Short mmCIF file of C-alpha atoms in Angstrom, two decimals:
data_model
loop_
_atom_site.label_atom_id
_atom_site.label_comp_id
_atom_site.label_asym_id
_atom_site.label_seq_id
_atom_site.Cartn_x
_atom_site.Cartn_y
_atom_site.Cartn_z
CA MET A 44 20.00 -11.32 19.20
CA LEU A 45 21.31 -8.21 20.58
CA GLU A 46 23.88 -7.89 17.66
CA GLU A 47 21.27 -8.02 15.27
CA ILE A 48 19.82 -4.76 17.31
CA LYS A 49 22.40 -2.83 17.42
CA SER A 50 23.83 -3.12 13.70
CA CYS A 51 19.94 -3.14 13.02
CA ARG A 52 20.32 0.66 14.06
CA GLU A 53 24.13 1.74 13.13
CA LYS A 54 23.16 1.04 9.58
CA ALA A 55 20.36 3.54 10.24
CA ILE A 56 21.58 6.09 12.30
CA SER A 57 24.23 5.99 8.80
CA ALA A 58 21.28 6.79 6.67
CA ARG A 59 19.51 8.41 9.10
CA ASP A 60 20.25 11.57 6.03
CA LYS A 61 19.68 9.44 3.54
CA LYS A 62 17.19 10.87 1.02
CA ALA A 63 14.96 8.57 -1.24
CA ALA A 64 16.28 6.93 -4.41
CA SER A 65 13.26 9.36 -6.33
CA GLY A 66 10.54 12.14 -5.32
CA ASP A 67 10.05 15.24 -3.31
CA ASP A 68 13.01 14.96 -0.21
CA VAL A 69 10.51 16.05 2.81
CA ASP A 70 12.42 17.51 5.91
CA LEU A 71 11.57 15.81 8.64
CA ASP A 72 13.30 17.95 11.03
CA LYS A 73 10.27 20.08 10.83
CA TYR A 74 8.27 18.35 11.60
CA GLU A 75 7.67 16.21 15.19
CA SER A 76 8.75 12.70 16.24
CA HIS A 77 7.23 10.40 19.30
CA ALA A 78 8.87 7.72 19.77
CA ALA A 79 6.63 4.55 19.47
CA GLN A 80 3.62 3.91 22.76
CA ALA A 81 3.03 1.44 24.64
CA PRO A 82 0.50 -0.85 22.91
CA GLN A 83 -2.81 -0.60 24.51
CA ASN A 84 -5.91 -2.60 24.37
CA ASN A 85 -8.03 -0.56 23.99
CA THR A 86 -12.21 -1.76 23.22
CA ILE A 87 -13.65 -0.24 19.41
CA ALA A 88 -16.47 1.42 21.15
CA SER A 89 -13.60 4.00 23.54
CA ILE A 90 -13.04 4.84 19.32
CA SER A 91 -14.09 7.94 18.05
CA SER A 92 -17.08 8.82 16.63
CA ASP A 93 -14.81 11.66 13.69
CA ILE A 94 -11.97 8.18 13.54
CA LYS A 95 -14.37 5.34 12.84
CA GLN A 96 -15.66 7.64 10.43
CA ALA A 97 -12.73 8.29 8.77
CA ALA A 98 -11.77 4.11 8.58
CA LEU A 99 -15.51 3.82 7.53
CA SER A 100 -14.93 6.13 3.91
CA THR A 101 -11.51 3.29 3.80
CA GLY A 102 -12.78 0.37 3.59
CA VAL A 103 -12.64 -0.44 7.65
CA MET A 104 -15.26 -1.16 9.53
CA LEU A 105 -14.54 -0.44 13.21
CA ASP A 106 -18.81 -0.90 14.57
CA ASP A 107 -19.79 -4.10 12.90
CA GLN A 108 -16.75 -6.51 12.56
CA SER A 109 -18.99 -9.60 11.68
CA GLN A 110 -17.23 -9.74 7.87
CA ARG A 111 -13.72 -9.17 9.30
CA SER A 112 -11.04 -12.05 10.42
CA GLY A 113 -9.46 -10.24 12.48
CA THR A 114 -9.24 -5.72 13.71
CA PHE A 115 -5.46 -3.86 14.50
CA VAL A 116 -6.38 0.35 14.66
CA GLN A 117 -3.98 2.92 15.43
CA ILE A 118 -3.50 6.27 16.04
CA ASP A 119 -0.65 8.60 15.43
CA ASN A 120 2.54 6.11 16.37
CA ARG A 121 0.37 3.89 19.62
CA PRO A 122 -1.12 0.77 18.64
CA MET A 123 -4.88 1.44 20.37
CA HIS A 124 -6.80 -2.45 19.61
CA SER A 125 -5.63 -5.64 17.67
CA ALA A 126 -7.67 -8.77 17.92
CA ALA A 127 -8.09 -11.67 15.77
CA ALA A 128 -11.74 -13.52 15.09
CA GLN A 129 -10.99 -17.03 13.65
CA GLU A 130 -9.14 -19.47 14.73
CA GLY A 131 -5.24 -19.30 12.57
CA ILE A 132 -5.38 -15.81 12.49
CA GLU A 133 -3.28 -13.64 14.24
CA VAL A 134 -2.88 -10.54 14.95
CA MET A 135 -1.01 -8.07 17.46
CA ALA A 136 1.27 -5.34 17.87
CA THR A 137 4.81 -5.99 16.26
CA SER A 138 6.03 -4.74 19.74
CA GLU A 139 4.19 -8.02 21.03
CA ALA A 140 4.63 -10.55 18.29
CA LEU A 141 8.67 -9.30 19.45
CA ALA A 142 7.73 -9.99 22.36
CA LYS A 143 5.88 -13.28 21.63
CA TYR A 144 8.20 -15.02 18.74
CA ALA A 145 12.14 -15.79 19.41
CA TRP A 146 11.92 -16.12 15.20
CA MET A 147 10.77 -12.24 14.77
CA LYS A 148 14.40 -11.47 14.52
CA ASP A 149 14.30 -13.90 11.33
CA TYR A 150 11.65 -11.71 10.42
CA LEU A 151 12.48 -7.91 10.91
CA TRP A 152 13.91 -5.69 8.20
CA LYS A 153 14.74 -8.34 5.93
CA ALA A 154 12.59 -7.67 3.42
CA VAL A 155 13.10 -3.77 3.69
CA ASP A 156 16.49 -3.11 4.33
CA VAL A 157 16.79 -0.35 7.03
CA ASP A 158 19.01 2.28 5.54
CA THR A 159 17.31 2.02 2.87
CA ASP A 160 16.64 6.25 2.37
CA LYS A 161 15.24 8.66 6.03
CA PHE A 162 12.74 6.88 5.96
CA THR A 163 13.30 3.78 7.11
CA ALA A 164 16.01 4.67 9.34
CA HIS A 165 13.75 7.24 10.86
CA THR A 166 11.19 4.38 11.60
CA GLU A 167 14.23 1.88 13.57
CA LEU A 168 15.50 4.87 15.42
CA ASN A 169 12.29 6.39 16.90
CA GLN A 170 11.65 2.32 17.10
CA ALA A 171 7.91 2.43 15.47
CA ASP A 172 5.07 0.11 15.87
CA GLY A 173 2.82 -1.28 13.98
CA TYR A 174 0.69 -4.54 12.52
CA PHE A 175 2.13 -8.62 12.29
CA MET A 176 -0.56 -10.27 11.02
CA ARG A 177 0.08 -13.94 10.49
CA ALA A 178 -1.84 -17.07 8.83
CA LEU A 179 -0.79 -20.12 10.29
CA PRO A 180 -0.25 -23.22 7.26
CA GLY A 181 -2.93 -23.78 5.93
CA VAL A 182 -6.38 -21.61 7.02
CA LYS A 183 -7.90 -19.47 5.28
CA THR A 184 -9.43 -16.37 5.97
CA THR A 185 -12.89 -16.97 5.30
CA TYR A 186 -13.81 -12.73 5.94
CA PRO A 187 -10.52 -10.42 5.24
CA VAL A 188 -8.76 -8.83 8.49
CA GLN A 189 -8.79 -4.97 8.82
CA ALA A 190 -6.67 -2.59 9.35
CA CYS A 191 -7.01 1.17 10.38
CA LEU A 192 -4.05 3.96 10.67
CA TYR A 193 -5.40 7.57 11.37
CA MET A 194 -2.80 10.31 11.89
CA SER A 195 -4.66 12.84 14.53
CA ARG A 196 -1.83 14.64 16.08
CA SER A 197 -0.21 18.26 13.76
CA ARG A 198 2.56 18.62 12.41
CA ALA A 199 4.14 15.55 13.91
CA VAL A 200 5.90 12.10 12.23
CA GLN A 201 3.80 9.14 11.71
CA ASP A 202 6.09 6.20 11.66
CA VAL A 203 4.93 2.49 11.15
CA HIS A 204 5.55 -0.55 11.02
CA ASN A 205 4.18 -4.06 9.67
CA ILE A 206 5.31 -7.55 9.16
CA ILE A 207 2.90 -9.78 7.44
CA ILE A 208 3.20 -13.96 6.86
CA ALA A 209 1.65 -16.46 5.45
CA GLU A 210 2.18 -19.47 5.76
CA GLU A 211 2.80 -22.31 3.85
CA GLY A 212 -0.83 -23.34 1.76
CA SER A 213 -2.72 -20.07 3.73
CA GLU A 214 -4.68 -17.38 3.04
CA LEU A 215 -4.93 -14.66 4.18
CA HIS A 216 -6.67 -10.57 2.36
CA ILE A 217 -6.38 -7.35 4.27
CA ILE A 218 -7.41 -4.74 3.62
CA THR A 219 -5.74 -1.60 4.92
CA GLY A 220 -6.98 1.92 5.40
CA CYS A 221 -5.03 5.44 6.81
CA SER A 222 -6.38 8.59 7.20
CA ALA A 223 -6.03 11.57 8.34
CA ALA A 224 -7.56 14.99 11.31
CA GLU A 225 -9.14 16.64 8.32
CA ARG A 226 -6.00 19.47 7.28
CA GLU A 227 -3.61 18.20 10.02
CA PRO A 228 -0.21 19.01 8.08
CA GLY A 229 1.66 15.47 9.25
CA VAL A 230 4.86 13.01 7.68
CA HIS A 231 2.96 9.12 7.65
CA LEU A 232 6.39 6.65 6.80
CA GLY A 233 5.07 3.28 7.37
CA ILE A 234 7.24 0.84 6.52
CA SER A 235 5.39 -2.91 5.23
CA GLU A 236 7.62 -6.86 5.16
CA PHE A 237 5.88 -10.06 3.62
CA PHE A 238 6.29 -12.70 3.68
CA ILE A 239 4.83 -15.37 1.77
CA LYS A 240 5.11 -19.60 2.15
CA ARG A 241 5.50 -21.77 0.01
CA GLY A 242 1.20 -22.16 -1.94
CA ALA A 243 0.26 -19.56 0.11
CA LYS A 244 -1.54 -16.40 -0.80
CA VAL A 245 -2.06 -12.88 0.32
CA THR A 246 -4.10 -9.72 -0.28
CA PHE A 247 -2.94 -5.93 0.21
CA THR A 248 -5.50 -3.90 -0.38
CA MET A 249 -5.04 -0.83 0.98
CA ILE A 250 -6.68 2.69 0.93
CA HIS A 251 -5.88 6.08 1.05
CA SER A 252 -7.43 9.39 2.96
CA TRP A 253 -5.04 11.78 3.27
CA SER A 254 -5.93 15.58 4.03
CA PRO A 255 -3.56 17.85 1.36
CA ASP A 256 -1.29 19.05 3.70
CA VAL A 257 0.09 15.29 5.33
CA GLU A 258 2.38 13.99 2.62
CA VAL A 259 3.00 10.26 2.82
CA ARG A 260 6.80 7.94 2.12
CA PRO A 261 5.31 4.47 2.25
CA ARG A 262 8.10 1.12 1.98
CA THR A 263 7.31 -2.42 1.33
CA CYS A 264 8.83 -5.09 -0.15
CA ALA A 265 6.88 -9.14 -0.52
CA ILE A 266 9.51 -11.77 -0.95
CA ILE A 267 6.93 -14.36 -1.93
CA GLU A 268 8.27 -18.41 -2.29
CA GLN A 269 6.85 -21.03 -4.70
CA ASP A 270 3.48 -21.15 -5.69
CA GLY A 271 3.16 -18.40 -3.28
CA LEU A 272 0.79 -15.15 -4.48
CA PHE A 273 0.71 -11.32 -3.80
CA MET A 274 -1.96 -9.30 -4.88
CA SER A 275 -1.11 -5.70 -4.14
CA ASN A 276 -4.22 -3.23 -4.96
CA TYR A 277 -4.35 0.80 -4.20
CA VAL A 278 -6.08 3.26 -4.49
CA ILE A 279 -6.17 7.27 -3.24
CA MET A 280 -7.41 9.52 -4.69
CA ARG A 281 -8.48 12.07 -2.11
CA PRO A 282 -5.40 14.93 -2.05
CA VAL A 283 -2.65 14.62 -0.44
CA ARG A 284 0.52 17.33 -0.41
CA SER A 285 2.74 14.85 -2.28
CA LEU A 286 3.66 10.61 -1.85
CA GLN A 287 6.72 7.90 -3.57
CA SER A 288 6.06 4.87 -2.54
CA ASN A 289 7.22 2.24 -4.51
CA PRO A 290 6.95 -1.04 -3.50
CA THR A 291 8.75 -4.21 -4.74
CA ALA A 292 8.01 -7.61 -4.63
CA TYR A 293 10.54 -11.14 -4.76
CA CYS A 294 9.67 -13.43 -7.13
CA VAL A 295 12.39 -16.33 -4.99
CA GLY A 296 9.94 -19.36 -5.84
CA LYS A 297 9.35 -21.13 -8.98
CA ASN A 298 5.58 -20.60 -10.45
CA ALA A 299 5.89 -17.36 -7.66
CA THR A 300 3.46 -14.91 -8.83
CA VAL A 301 2.78 -10.80 -7.71
CA ARG A 302 0.10 -8.33 -9.18
CA PHE A 303 -0.21 -4.61 -9.06
CA ASN A 304 -3.26 -3.23 -9.39
CA SER A 305 -3.55 0.52 -8.54
CA VAL A 306 -6.02 4.10 -9.44
CA ILE A 307 -4.49 6.71 -8.72
CA VAL A 308 -5.79 10.35 -8.94
CA ALA A 309 -3.95 13.42 -8.38
CA THR A 310 -6.08 16.91 -7.76
CA PRO A 311 -4.44 19.95 -7.03
CA GLY A 312 -1.71 20.83 -5.47
CA SER A 313 -0.89 17.77 -4.76
CA LYS A 314 2.09 14.88 -5.78
CA ILE A 315 2.16 11.61 -6.44
CA ASP A 316 5.55 9.49 -7.14
CA ILE A 317 4.39 6.28 -7.12
CA GLY A 318 4.98 2.88 -8.69
CA SER A 319 6.09 -0.45 -8.70
CA ARG A 320 8.33 -3.31 -8.68
CA ALA A 321 8.84 -6.75 -10.09
CA ILE A 322 12.32 -8.92 -9.26
CA LEU A 323 11.74 -12.44 -11.51
CA SER A 324 14.68 -14.28 -10.33
CA ALA A 325 12.57 -18.02 -10.40
CA LYS A 326 11.57 -20.39 -13.60
CA GLY A 327 8.19 -19.48 -13.90
CA ALA A 328 7.70 -16.30 -11.91
CA LYS A 329 5.42 -14.02 -13.28
CA THR A 330 3.64 -10.29 -12.40
CA GLU A 331 1.24 -7.59 -14.43
CA MET A 332 1.32 -4.13 -13.37
CA ILE A 333 -2.09 -2.16 -14.01
CA ALA A 334 -2.02 1.45 -13.09
CA ARG A 335 -4.86 4.06 -13.40
CA THR A 336 -3.60 6.84 -12.53
CA ILE A 337 -5.73 11.23 -13.74
CA SER A 338 -4.86 14.15 -13.55
CA THR A 339 -6.95 16.89 -12.68
CA GLY A 340 -4.47 19.99 -11.90
CA GLY A 341 -1.65 17.79 -9.16
CA GLU A 342 1.02 15.86 -11.02
CA ILE A 343 1.34 11.67 -11.45
CA ILE A 344 5.20 9.65 -11.71
CA SER A 345 4.02 6.56 -12.02
CA ARG A 346 6.42 4.43 -12.87
CA GLY A 347 7.58 0.57 -13.58
CA TYR A 348 9.86 -1.97 -13.69
CA ILE A 349 10.07 -5.93 -14.48
CA GLU A 350 13.00 -7.25 -14.34
CA ALA A 351 13.56 -11.42 -15.24
CA SER A 352 16.46 -13.50 -15.33
CA GLU A 353 14.87 -17.13 -15.54
CA LEU A 354 13.25 -19.74 -18.18
CA GLU A 355 9.24 -19.62 -18.87
CA THR A 356 8.97 -15.46 -16.57
CA LYS A 357 7.41 -13.91 -17.92
CA GLY A 358 5.71 -9.67 -16.92
CA HIS A 359 2.76 -7.16 -18.32
CA LEU A 360 2.92 -3.52 -17.65
CA GLU A 361 -0.19 -1.37 -18.25
CA CYS A 362 -0.24 2.68 -17.32
CA ARG A 363 -3.25 4.32 -18.72
CA GLY A 364 -3.90 8.50 -17.69
CA LEU A 365 -5.92 10.94 -18.13
CA ILE A 366 -5.57 14.64 -18.26
CA LEU A 367 -8.97 16.85 -17.03
CA GLY A 368 -9.20 19.68 -17.68
CA GLU A 369 -6.09 22.36 -18.79
CA GLN A 370 -3.75 21.99 -15.58
CA GLY A 371 -1.78 18.55 -14.53
CA ILE A 372 1.04 16.92 -15.34
CA ILE A 373 0.97 12.70 -16.01
CA HIS A 374 4.84 11.15 -16.82
CA ALA A 375 4.64 7.40 -17.25
CA ILE A 376 7.72 5.63 -17.10
CA PRO A 377 7.16 2.28 -18.11
CA GLU A 378 10.97 -0.41 -17.62
CA ILE A 379 11.19 -3.65 -18.67
CA LYS A 380 14.52 -5.91 -18.06
CA GLY A 381 14.96 -9.15 -19.93
CA CYS A 382 18.56 -10.97 -17.87
CA ARG A 383 18.19 -14.09 -20.34
CA ALA A 384 16.57 -15.35 -23.08
CA GLY A 385 13.56 -17.49 -22.75
CA VAL A 386 11.66 -14.47 -20.96
CA ASP A 387 8.65 -12.33 -22.42
CA LEU A 388 8.02 -9.29 -21.36
CA SER A 389 6.36 -6.73 -22.29
CA HIS A 390 4.82 -2.47 -21.49
CA GLU A 391 1.99 -0.13 -22.81
CA ALA A 392 1.60 3.35 -21.95
CA ALA A 393 -1.08 6.16 -22.92
CA VAL A 394 -1.68 9.65 -21.38
CA GLY A 395 -4.18 11.34 -23.02
CA LYS A 396 -7.44 13.11 -22.74
CA ILE A 397 -11.36 11.64 -23.34
CA ALA A 398 -12.57 11.47 -26.59
CA GLU A 399 -14.20 14.40 -27.69
CA GLU A 400 -16.53 11.19 -29.44
CA GLU A 401 -17.04 8.99 -26.31
CA VAL A 402 -18.96 11.86 -25.24
CA GLU A 403 -20.97 12.72 -27.83
CA TYR A 404 -22.35 8.94 -28.74
CA LEU A 405 -23.99 8.23 -24.65
CA MET A 406 -25.41 12.40 -24.87
CA ALA A 407 -26.77 10.68 -29.04
CA ARG A 408 -28.36 8.50 -25.96
CA GLY A 409 -29.65 10.61 -24.02
CA LEU A 410 -27.56 11.56 -21.15
CA SER A 411 -26.02 15.18 -20.63
CA ARG A 412 -22.50 15.98 -21.11
CA ASP A 413 -21.49 15.94 -17.36
CA GLU A 414 -23.17 12.53 -17.01
CA ALA A 415 -21.59 11.51 -20.33
CA THR A 416 -18.18 12.53 -18.28
CA ALA A 417 -18.63 10.75 -15.62
CA ALA A 418 -19.55 7.25 -16.48
CA ILE A 419 -16.14 7.31 -19.12
CA ILE A 420 -14.13 8.00 -16.22
CA ARG A 421 -15.71 5.75 -14.52
CA GLY A 422 -15.01 3.21 -16.32
CA PHE A 423 -11.59 4.15 -16.55
CA LEU A 424 -11.18 3.08 -12.64
CA LYS A 425 -12.94 0.27 -13.46
CA VAL A 426 -9.90 -2.13 -12.78
CA ASP A 427 -11.34 -5.56 -13.45
CA ILE A 428 -8.39 -7.04 -11.00
CA GLN A 429 -8.59 -11.72 -11.24
CA GLY A 430 -7.87 -13.99 -8.41
CA LEU A 431 -9.63 -11.09 -5.95
CA PRO A 432 -12.65 -12.22 -3.56
CA PRO A 433 -15.05 -10.79 -3.81
CA MET A 434 -16.04 -9.07 -0.68
CA LEU A 435 -12.61 -7.61 -0.71
CA ASN A 436 -13.67 -6.04 -4.32
CA ALA A 437 -16.84 -4.96 -3.05
CA GLU A 438 -14.39 -2.44 -1.51
CA MET A 439 -12.50 -1.36 -3.07
CA GLN A 440 -14.85 -0.44 -5.96
CA LYS A 441 -16.91 1.21 -2.87
CA ALA A 442 -14.05 3.61 -2.26
CA VAL A 443 -13.77 4.12 -5.47
CA LYS A 444 -16.69 5.28 -5.20
CA GLN A 445 -16.57 7.20 -2.26
CA SER A 446 -14.11 9.08 -3.85
CA GLU A 447 -15.59 10.25 -6.89
CA ALA A 448 -17.62 13.55 -5.87
CA ASP A 449 -14.14 15.15 -5.05
CA LEU A 450 -14.05 14.17 -9.39
CA PHE A 451 -17.36 15.61 -10.75
#
């Protein structure tokens, strides 16, 4: 164990100046770095109303947890609260899970490489904490488990390292809301490693509501075993200085499935470089990637990559973008790679504007131009997510609706 820790740290040291493969670089030396602080088990009542309100805007309900199977709250680099509300579901700080289970060493930095870039290295070198969530074999969450990651410090780096395990035949539904104090500059580095065992199912809905001066660099990987399902839903509709993320799913078991769904809006001054990757290396593995992007003056690079190397693998990638107003950039980069006969891969991408005939059609039925435009945008952003539990879908659609005021 000590040798593994040493090796991991040595790799991180070697990558501390390694730039990311894509996206703008961030000079971390311009921000304060803080080592992880020991977890506290505070009550929800002790958390400020401002943080609760920020969490609520991302679908995380702290005052009323009656429809949640567990809750985790981290402020800056300190886990403040963790609790499971359902038997067979575990929710705690990652550091607590490492102290409790010797086998956790088999999961830490096993999906995400610690030397991927300077951002993964930073989280390791600063001993990042985060949340550990686990569904025991056969256990299915009655309600979603929720997590709030909040940044309160100015000009500081928030390091987070999450481990999520769905044991064989289990179901784990998660809502993660990330936000920051209004107008406070900072950097969020979030490492999330998912392990979906045979026949297990994980839905992960992440809603970001940052400040215009925050830079965000998540690093996410999932390993999906036979008949497992990983569904990742991502929503960002509020201003952010820059965001770069390209989560990867490895379908290593027969009939493993991954779905990525994204709703992204780039406001003036925002630069978002985001995508998803699926590596289909087992017979019958499948993926679907759907991205809806809108630029109201910001820049979006929307990436997608599917690689298939086994029989009966199937994948589809779809990226559609709208540019509203005179300014704005959307750059769609769909990519598919088939490595043998028998794979079935496809992609489509489109970037454009709202069709005038659609606006006129709705105006002829009594809507004003603004009302017609708003209705078209709402329809564009509505993504029909196959297999998402109704409660989780409602939370995602509510987050989209709460952010519509920024568009109209």
